[in-house]
PDB file of C-alpha atoms in Angstrom:
ATOM      1  CA  MET A   1     -14.964  24.265  34.336  1.00 79.00           C
ATOM      2  CA  ASN A   2     -12.322  24.957  31.686  1.00 92.00           C
ATOM      3  CA  LEU A   3     -10.667  28.283  30.865  1.00 92.00           C
ATOM      4  CA  HIS A   4     -12.955  28.922  27.896  1.00 89.00           C
ATOM      5  CA  SER A   5     -16.068  28.604  30.058  1.00 93.00           C
ATOM      6  CA  GLU A   6     -14.554  30.735  32.810  1.00 94.00           C
ATOM      7  CA  MET A   7     -13.841  33.513  30.327  1.00 96.00           C
ATOM      8  CA  LEU A   8     -17.366  33.287  28.911  1.00 96.00           C
ATOM      9  CA  TYR A   9     -18.959  33.557  32.335  1.00 96.00           C
ATOM     10  CA  GLY A  10     -16.554  36.318  33.319  1.00 97.00           C
ATOM     11  CA  CYS A  11     -17.487  38.377  30.272  1.00 98.00           C
ATOM     12  CA  ALA A  12     -21.177  37.767  30.919  1.00 97.00           C
ATOM     13  CA  ALA A  13     -20.767  38.961  34.511  1.00 97.00           C
ATOM     14  CA  VAL A  14     -18.995  42.128  33.359  1.00 97.00           C
ATOM     15  CA  VAL A  15     -21.703  42.926  30.818  1.00 98.00           C
ATOM     16  CA  VAL A  16     -24.504  42.347  33.326  1.00 96.00           C
ATOM     17  CA  VAL A  17     -22.951  44.209  36.273  1.00 96.00           C
ATOM     18  CA  VAL A  18     -21.619  47.198  34.350  1.00 97.00           C
ATOM     19  CA  GLY A  19     -24.565  47.205  31.961  1.00 96.00           C
ATOM     20  CA  VAL A  20     -27.104  47.403  34.776  1.00 96.00           C
ATOM     21  CA  ARG A  21     -25.236  50.325  36.329  1.00 95.00           C
ATOM     22  CA  VAL A  22     -25.156  52.149  32.999  1.00 97.00           C
ATOM     23  CA  LEU A  23     -28.848  51.461  32.404  1.00 96.00           C
ATOM     24  CA  ALA A  24     -29.733  52.796  35.837  1.00 94.00           C
ATOM     25  CA  ALA A  25     -27.605  55.920  35.376  1.00 94.00           C
ATOM     26  CA  ILE A  26     -29.113  56.706  31.978  1.00 95.00           C
ATOM     27  CA  ALA A  27     -32.630  55.974  33.217  1.00 93.00           C
ATOM     28  CA  VAL A  28     -32.148  58.427  36.092  1.00 90.00           C
ATOM     29  CA  LEU A  29     -30.683  60.977  33.686  1.00 85.00           C
ATOM     30  CA  GLY A  30     -33.703  60.693  31.409  1.00 80.00           C
ATOM     31  CA  ASP A  31     -36.156  60.809  34.294  1.00 71.00           C
ATOM     32  CA  ARG A  32     -34.902  64.116  35.690  1.00 66.00           C
ATOM     33  CA  ASP A  33     -36.728  66.220  33.118  1.00 58.00           C
ATOM     34  CA  THR A  34     -40.194  64.753  33.679  1.00 57.00           C
ATOM     35  CA  GLN A  35     -42.865  66.815  35.414  1.00 42.00           C
ATOM     36  CA  GLU A  36     -43.476  64.172  38.069  1.00 50.00           C
ATOM     37  CA  THR A  37     -39.799  64.063  38.994  1.00 46.00           C
ATOM     38  CA  ARG A  38     -39.626  67.850  39.149  1.00 47.00           C
ATOM     39  CA  ASP A  39     -42.570  67.763  41.550  1.00 46.00           C
ATOM     40  CA  THR A  40     -41.457  64.880  43.790  1.00 46.00           C
ATOM     41  CA  GLY A  41     -37.658  64.907  43.541  1.00 49.00           C
ATOM     42  CA  GLU A  42     -35.145  62.627  41.843  1.00 58.00           C
ATOM     43  CA  THR A  43     -36.112  58.965  41.587  1.00 62.00           C
ATOM     44  CA  SER A  44     -33.928  56.048  42.624  1.00 74.00           C
ATOM     45  CA  PRO A  45     -32.311  53.908  39.891  1.00 78.00           C
ATOM     46  CA  PRO A  46     -34.829  51.027  40.268  1.00 82.00           C
ATOM     47  CA  GLN A  47     -37.720  53.486  40.075  1.00 87.00           C
ATOM     48  CA  ALA A  48     -36.180  55.168  37.042  1.00 86.00           C
ATOM     49  CA  LEU A  49     -35.862  51.809  35.270  1.00 88.00           C
ATOM     50  CA  LEU A  50     -39.525  51.074  35.944  1.00 87.00           C
ATOM     51  CA  ARG A  51     -40.538  54.564  34.866  1.00 90.00           C
ATOM     52  CA  ALA A  52     -38.895  54.036  31.487  1.00 93.00           C
ATOM     53  CA  TRP A  53     -42.287  52.538  30.556  1.00 93.00           C
ATOM     54  CA  ARG A  54     -44.116  55.729  31.554  1.00 91.00           C
ATOM     55  CA  ARG A  55     -46.319  57.623  29.138  1.00 87.00           C
ATOM     56  CA  PRO A  56     -45.905  58.439  26.346  1.00 92.00           C
ATOM     57  CA  LEU A  57     -45.356  54.740  25.811  1.00 94.00           C
ATOM     58  CA  PRO A  58     -41.994  53.909  24.188  1.00 97.00           C
ATOM     59  CA  TRP A  59     -43.593  52.409  21.097  1.00 97.00           C
ATOM     60  CA  ALA A  60     -40.462  50.866  19.586  1.00 98.00           C
ATOM     61  CA  ALA A  61     -39.702  49.013  22.821  1.00 98.00           C
ATOM     62  CA  ALA A  62     -43.332  47.921  23.057  1.00 98.00           C
ATOM     63  CA  LEU A  63     -43.188  46.681  19.462  1.00 98.00           C
ATOM     64  CA  LEU A  64     -40.044  44.641  20.106  1.00 98.00           C
ATOM     65  CA  VAL A  65     -41.569  43.089  23.219  1.00 98.00           C
ATOM     66  CA  ALA A  66     -44.855  42.328  21.447  1.00 98.00           C
ATOM     67  CA  VAL A  67     -43.075  40.646  18.531  1.00 98.00           C
ATOM     68  CA  MET A  68     -40.955  38.576  20.896  1.00 98.00           C
ATOM     69  CA  VAL A  69     -43.982  37.474  22.910  1.00 97.00           C
ATOM     70  CA  ALA A  70     -45.938  36.597  19.757  1.00 98.00           C
ATOM     71  CA  PHE A  71     -43.165  34.460  18.294  1.00 98.00           C
ATOM     72  CA  GLY A  72     -42.450  32.969  21.712  1.00 97.00           C
ATOM     73  CA  ILE A  73     -46.033  31.758  21.937  1.00 96.00           C
ATOM     74  CA  ALA A  74     -45.826  30.531  18.354  1.00 97.00           C
ATOM     75  CA  GLN A  75     -42.688  28.474  18.961  1.00 97.00           C
ATOM     76  CA  LEU A  76     -44.087  26.964  22.146  1.00 95.00           C
ATOM     77  CA  ALA A  77     -47.268  25.996  20.314  1.00 96.00           C
ATOM     78  CA  ALA A  78     -45.467  24.810  17.178  1.00 96.00           C
ATOM     79  CA  PRO A  79     -41.770  23.996  17.815  1.00 95.00           C
ATOM     80  CA  GLY A  80     -41.200  23.638  14.089  1.00 96.00           C
ATOM     81  CA  VAL A  81     -41.164  27.437  13.906  1.00 97.00           C
ATOM     82  CA  ILE A  82     -37.638  27.366  15.347  1.00 97.00           C
ATOM     83  CA  ASP A  83     -36.275  25.271  12.478  1.00 96.00           C
ATOM     84  CA  ALA A  84     -38.257  27.288   9.953  1.00 96.00           C
ATOM     85  CA  LEU A  85     -36.805  30.632  11.064  1.00 97.00           C
ATOM     86  CA  GLY A  86     -33.589  29.864  12.937  1.00 97.00           C
ATOM     87  CA  ARG A  87     -30.022  29.600  11.705  1.00 97.00           C
ATOM     88  CA  GLN A  88     -29.242  26.541   9.612  1.00 93.00           C
ATOM     89  CA  PRO A  89     -25.947  25.285   8.137  1.00 88.00           C
ATOM     90  CA  HIS A  90     -25.690  26.752   4.637  1.00 86.00           C
ATOM     91  CA  GLY A  91     -29.088  28.349   5.221  1.00 88.00           C
ATOM     92  CA  ASP A  92     -30.629  31.195   3.253  1.00 95.00           C
ATOM     93  CA  TRP A  93     -29.307  34.698   3.917  1.00 94.00           C
ATOM     94  CA  TRP A  94     -32.632  35.920   5.294  1.00 97.00           C
ATOM     95  CA  ARG A  95     -32.248  33.659   8.303  1.00 97.00           C
ATOM     96  CA  ALA A  96     -29.798  36.206   9.715  1.00 97.00           C
ATOM     97  CA  GLY A  97     -32.881  38.325  10.338  1.00 98.00           C
ATOM     98  CA  THR A  98     -35.509  35.728  11.170  1.00 98.00           C
ATOM     99  CA  ALA A  99     -33.201  33.998  13.667  1.00 98.00           C
ATOM    100  CA  LEU A 100     -33.814  36.990  15.938  1.00 98.00           C
ATOM    101  CA  LEU A 101     -37.477  36.004  16.167  1.00 98.00           C
ATOM    102  CA  VAL A 102     -37.031  32.576  17.771  1.00 98.00           C
ATOM    103  CA  GLN A 103     -35.347  31.425  20.969  1.00 97.00           C
ATOM    104  CA  SER A 104     -33.788  28.085  20.115  1.00 95.00           C
ATOM    105  CA  SER A 105     -33.004  27.030  23.701  1.00 93.00           C
ATOM    106  CA  GLY A 106     -36.646  26.974  24.721  1.00 91.00           C
ATOM    107  CA  TRP A 107     -38.669  28.617  27.446  1.00 92.00           C
ATOM    108  CA  PHE A 108     -35.732  29.507  29.731  1.00 94.00           C
ATOM    109  CA  GLN A 109     -34.006  31.483  26.984  1.00 96.00           C
ATOM    110  CA  LEU A 110     -37.342  33.020  26.061  1.00 96.00           C
ATOM    111  CA  LEU A 111     -38.046  34.244  29.599  1.00 97.00           C
ATOM    112  CA  PHE A 112     -34.485  35.445  30.210  1.00 97.00           C
ATOM    113  CA  ASN A 113     -34.271  37.368  26.944  1.00 98.00           C
ATOM    114  CA  LEU A 114     -37.757  38.784  27.411  1.00 97.00           C
ATOM    115  CA  ALA A 115     -36.823  40.109  30.856  1.00 97.00           C
ATOM    116  CA  ALA A 116     -33.663  41.648  29.402  1.00 97.00           C
ATOM    117  CA  LEU A 117     -35.564  43.243  26.528  1.00 98.00           C
ATOM    118  CA  VAL A 118     -38.235  44.677  28.839  1.00 98.00           C
ATOM    119  CA  THR A 119     -35.471  46.261  30.930  1.00 97.00           C
ATOM    120  CA  VAL A 120     -33.112  47.512  28.226  1.00 98.00           C
ATOM    121  CA  ALA A 121     -35.308  48.537  25.291  1.00 98.00           C
ATOM    122  CA  PRO A 122     -37.348  51.347  26.924  1.00 97.00           C
ATOM    123  CA  VAL A 123     -34.224  52.939  28.413  1.00 97.00           C
ATOM    124  CA  ALA A 124     -32.532  52.834  25.018  1.00 98.00           C
ATOM    125  CA  GLU A 125     -35.590  54.348  23.351  1.00 98.00           C
ATOM    126  CA  ARG A 126     -35.908  57.153  25.900  1.00 96.00           C
ATOM    127  CA  HIS A 127     -32.248  57.929  25.311  1.00 96.00           C
ATOM    128  CA  PHE A 128     -31.616  57.376  21.604  1.00 97.00           C
ATOM    129  CA  GLY A 129     -35.150  57.673  20.260  1.00 97.00           C
ATOM    130  CA  PRO A 130     -37.304  54.945  18.684  1.00 98.00           C
ATOM    131  CA  VAL A 131     -35.810  54.875  15.188  1.00 98.00           C
ATOM    132  CA  ARG A 132     -32.211  54.699  16.371  1.00 98.00           C
ATOM    133  CA  THR A 133     -33.113  52.077  18.956  1.00 98.00           C
ATOM    134  CA  LEU A 134     -34.638  49.867  16.265  1.00 98.00           C
ATOM    135  CA  MET A 135     -31.614  50.513  14.046  1.00 98.00           C
ATOM    136  CA  ILE A 136     -29.154  49.477  16.767  1.00 98.00           C
ATOM    137  CA  PHE A 137     -31.221  46.407  17.623  1.00 98.00           C
ATOM    138  CA  ALA A 138     -31.534  45.292  13.999  1.00 98.00           C
ATOM    139  CA  LEU A 139     -27.969  45.991  12.852  1.00 98.00           C
ATOM    140  CA  SER A 140     -26.390  44.429  15.935  1.00 98.00           C
ATOM    141  CA  GLY A 141     -28.638  41.394  15.804  1.00 98.00           C
ATOM    142  CA  VAL A 142     -28.425  40.707  12.085  1.00 98.00           C
ATOM    143  CA  THR A 143     -24.646  41.175  12.040  1.00 98.00           C
ATOM    144  CA  ALA A 144     -24.196  38.749  14.933  1.00 98.00           C
ATOM    145  CA  GLN A 145     -26.505  36.194  13.336  1.00 97.00           C
ATOM    146  CA  ALA A 146     -24.702  36.515   9.994  1.00 97.00           C
ATOM    147  CA  VAL A 147     -21.327  35.921  11.644  1.00 97.00           C
ATOM    148  CA  SER A 148     -22.799  32.921  13.442  1.00 96.00           C
ATOM    149  CA  MET A 149     -24.055  31.495  10.158  1.00 95.00           C
ATOM    150  CA  SER A 150     -20.597  31.877   8.650  1.00 93.00           C
ATOM    151  CA  GLY A 151     -19.312  29.158  10.959  1.00 91.00           C
ATOM    152  CA  TRP A 152     -19.238  30.319  14.575  1.00 94.00           C
ATOM    153  CA  SER A 153     -22.577  28.731  15.439  1.00 94.00           C
ATOM    154  CA  PRO A 154     -24.461  27.614  12.322  1.00 94.00           C
ATOM    155  CA  THR A 155     -27.652  26.554  14.102  1.00 96.00           C
ATOM    156  CA  GLY A 156     -29.886  28.287  16.616  1.00 96.00           C
ATOM    157  CA  GLY A 157     -31.560  31.621  17.157  1.00 97.00           C
ATOM    158  CA  GLY A 158     -32.318  34.309  19.701  1.00 97.00           C
ATOM    159  CA  ASP A 159     -32.456  38.060  20.140  1.00 98.00           C
ATOM    160  CA  SER A 160     -29.962  38.288  23.010  1.00 98.00           C
ATOM    161  CA  VAL A 161     -27.301  39.367  20.504  1.00 98.00           C
ATOM    162  CA  ALA A 162     -29.478  42.341  19.518  1.00 98.00           C
ATOM    163  CA  ILE A 163     -30.151  43.205  23.162  1.00 98.00           C
ATOM    164  CA  CYS A 164     -26.385  43.108  23.685  1.00 98.00           C
ATOM    165  CA  GLY A 165     -26.156  45.660  20.893  1.00 98.00           C
ATOM    166  CA  LEU A 166     -28.393  48.040  22.842  1.00 98.00           C
ATOM    167  CA  VAL A 167     -26.325  47.519  25.997  1.00 98.00           C
ATOM    168  CA  GLY A 168     -23.103  48.110  24.070  1.00 98.00           C
ATOM    169  CA  ALA A 169     -24.472  51.306  22.544  1.00 98.00           C
ATOM    170  CA  LEU A 170     -25.606  52.685  25.901  1.00 98.00           C
ATOM    171  CA  ALA A 171     -22.347  51.757  27.632  1.00 98.00           C
ATOM    172  CA  THR A 172     -20.182  53.329  24.938  1.00 98.00           C
ATOM    173  CA  TRP A 173     -22.319  56.464  24.849  1.00 97.00           C
ATOM    174  CA  TYR A 174     -21.964  56.777  28.611  1.00 97.00           C
ATOM    175  CA  ALA A 175     -18.210  56.197  28.462  1.00 97.00           C
ATOM    176  CA  LEU A 176     -17.938  59.170  26.111  1.00 96.00           C
ATOM    177  CA  ARG A 177     -20.603  61.527  27.437  1.00 95.00           C
ATOM    178  CA  GLY A 178     -21.767  60.300  30.854  1.00 95.00           C
ATOM    179  CA  THR A 179     -21.813  62.403  34.009  1.00 92.00           C
ATOM    180  CA  ASP A 180     -20.462  59.943  36.601  1.00 95.00           C
ATOM    181  CA  LEU A 181     -16.671  59.854  36.241  1.00 96.00           C
ATOM    182  CA  LEU A 182     -16.215  56.448  37.885  1.00 96.00           C
ATOM    183  CA  LEU A 183     -18.913  54.864  35.752  1.00 97.00           C
ATOM    184  CA  ARG A 184     -17.445  56.481  32.643  1.00 97.00           C
ATOM    185  CA  ARG A 185     -14.192  54.697  33.437  1.00 97.00           C
ATOM    186  CA  THR A 186     -15.844  51.308  33.945  1.00 98.00           C
ATOM    187  CA  ALA A 187     -18.329  51.486  31.049  1.00 98.00           C
ATOM    188  CA  PRO A 188     -15.629  50.601  28.454  1.00 98.00           C
ATOM    189  CA  LEU A 189     -15.455  47.172  30.090  1.00 98.00           C
ATOM    190  CA  VAL A 190     -18.626  46.325  28.140  1.00 98.00           C
ATOM    191  CA  PRO A 191     -17.119  46.673  24.636  1.00 98.00           C
ATOM    192  CA  LEU A 192     -13.916  45.111  25.985  1.00 98.00           C
ATOM    193  CA  ALA A 193     -15.948  42.087  27.069  1.00 98.00           C
ATOM    194  CA  GLY A 194     -17.429  42.064  23.579  1.00 98.00           C
ATOM    195  CA  LEU A 195     -13.946  41.896  22.076  1.00 98.00           C
ATOM    196  CA  VAL A 196     -12.999  38.978  24.323  1.00 98.00           C
ATOM    197  CA  LEU A 197     -16.216  37.180  23.401  1.00 98.00           C
ATOM    198  CA  CYS A 198     -15.370  37.639  19.724  1.00 98.00           C
ATOM    199  CA  LEU A 199     -11.965  36.084  20.341  1.00 97.00           C
ATOM    200  CA  LEU A 200     -13.854  33.173  21.892  1.00 96.00           C
ATOM    201  CA  THR A 201     -16.068  33.045  18.751  1.00 96.00           C
ATOM    202  CA  ASN A 202     -19.183  33.851  20.773  1.00 97.00           C
ATOM    203  CA  ASN A 203     -21.756  35.764  18.748  1.00 97.00           C
ATOM    204  CA  HIS A 204     -22.779  37.981  21.667  1.00 98.00           C
ATOM    205  CA  GLY A 205     -19.434  39.702  21.271  1.00 98.00           C
ATOM    206  CA  VAL A 206     -20.386  40.719  17.739  1.00 98.00           C
ATOM    207  CA  GLY A 207     -23.624  42.235  18.996  1.00 98.00           C
ATOM    208  CA  LEU A 208     -21.822  44.125  21.751  1.00 98.00           C
ATOM    209  CA  LEU A 209     -19.161  45.503  19.416  1.00 98.00           C
ATOM    210  CA  MET A 210     -21.613  46.517  16.695  1.00 98.00           C
ATOM    211  CA  GLY A 211     -23.779  48.278  19.256  1.00 98.00           C
ATOM    212  CA  SER A 212     -20.708  49.932  20.755  1.00 98.00           C
ATOM    213  CA  LEU A 213     -19.679  51.296  17.366  1.00 98.00           C
ATOM    214  CA  LEU A 214     -23.152  52.697  16.793  1.00 98.00           C
ATOM    215  CA  GLY A 215     -23.254  54.145  20.305  1.00 98.00           C
ATOM    216  CA  ALA A 216     -19.918  55.848  19.724  1.00 97.00           C
ATOM    217  CA  GLY A 217     -21.253  57.341  16.522  1.00 96.00           C
ATOM    218  CA  LEU A 218     -24.246  58.753  18.385  1.00 95.00           C
ATOM    219  CA  ALA A 219     -22.087  60.085  21.220  1.00 94.00           C
ATOM    220  CA  LEU A 220     -19.382  61.869  19.268  1.00 85.00           C
ATOM    221  CA  PRO A 221     -21.533  64.753  17.980  1.00 68.00           C
ATOM    222  CA  ALA A 222     -22.468  67.156  20.757  1.00 56.00           C
ATOM    223  CA  ARG A 223     -26.139  66.304  21.029  1.00 50.00           C
ATOM    224  CA  ARG A 224     -28.673  65.895  23.777  1.00 54.00           C
ATOM    225  CA  PRO A 225     -30.157  62.439  24.400  1.00 49.00           C
ATOM    226  CA  LEU A 226     -33.151  61.993  22.134  1.00 48.00           C
ATOM    227  CA  ALA A 227     -36.587  62.021  23.678  1.00 47.00           C
ATOM    228  CA  ALA A 228     -39.041  59.319  22.721  1.00 41.00           C
TER     229      ALA A 228
END
């Protein structure tokens, strides 16, 4: 394994480890105000992550998951969908958006990204609200795909860059306004990993940094986390 690969895997490990801790902390924070939690006591982080799908249903997260599943089935049934919607060298500008709909590496990428989306999206929606969650997802994803089309990675597709945007936004928000001091100090490792990935011309870094910028913008005003 060369240095480039080691740095890529190192950044991925940082994003996953720190990101999961931030997700759990924010999920617990959002779960404290529910009636069930007030009746039974504070939930554990894994329970809080699962309860992010509680009623009322986080509709934006459900929409993102439904769209991903629908296009996943479509690309498995008709692989030509990937070429029709994914990034292409010198491709049309609209592919920066449609490339988020297909997973060009096949079923493994589809399952991995779907699991990530199911975990991250409802927590983001409970925290930022549905409209801002969709905004972060779309802006982070489209920006990363556009940069990829400019030369970093002209072919392919996937929504992991948009999911990274949600993780970056949550991590940066927590770094600025979180309650756990130790986690606040480690959360900036997520945007830092995004910067390193950008230096390695990996499009996930663009998603992380765009999401981090948006998360910082949502954290700077003194506001409560937005309910779904």
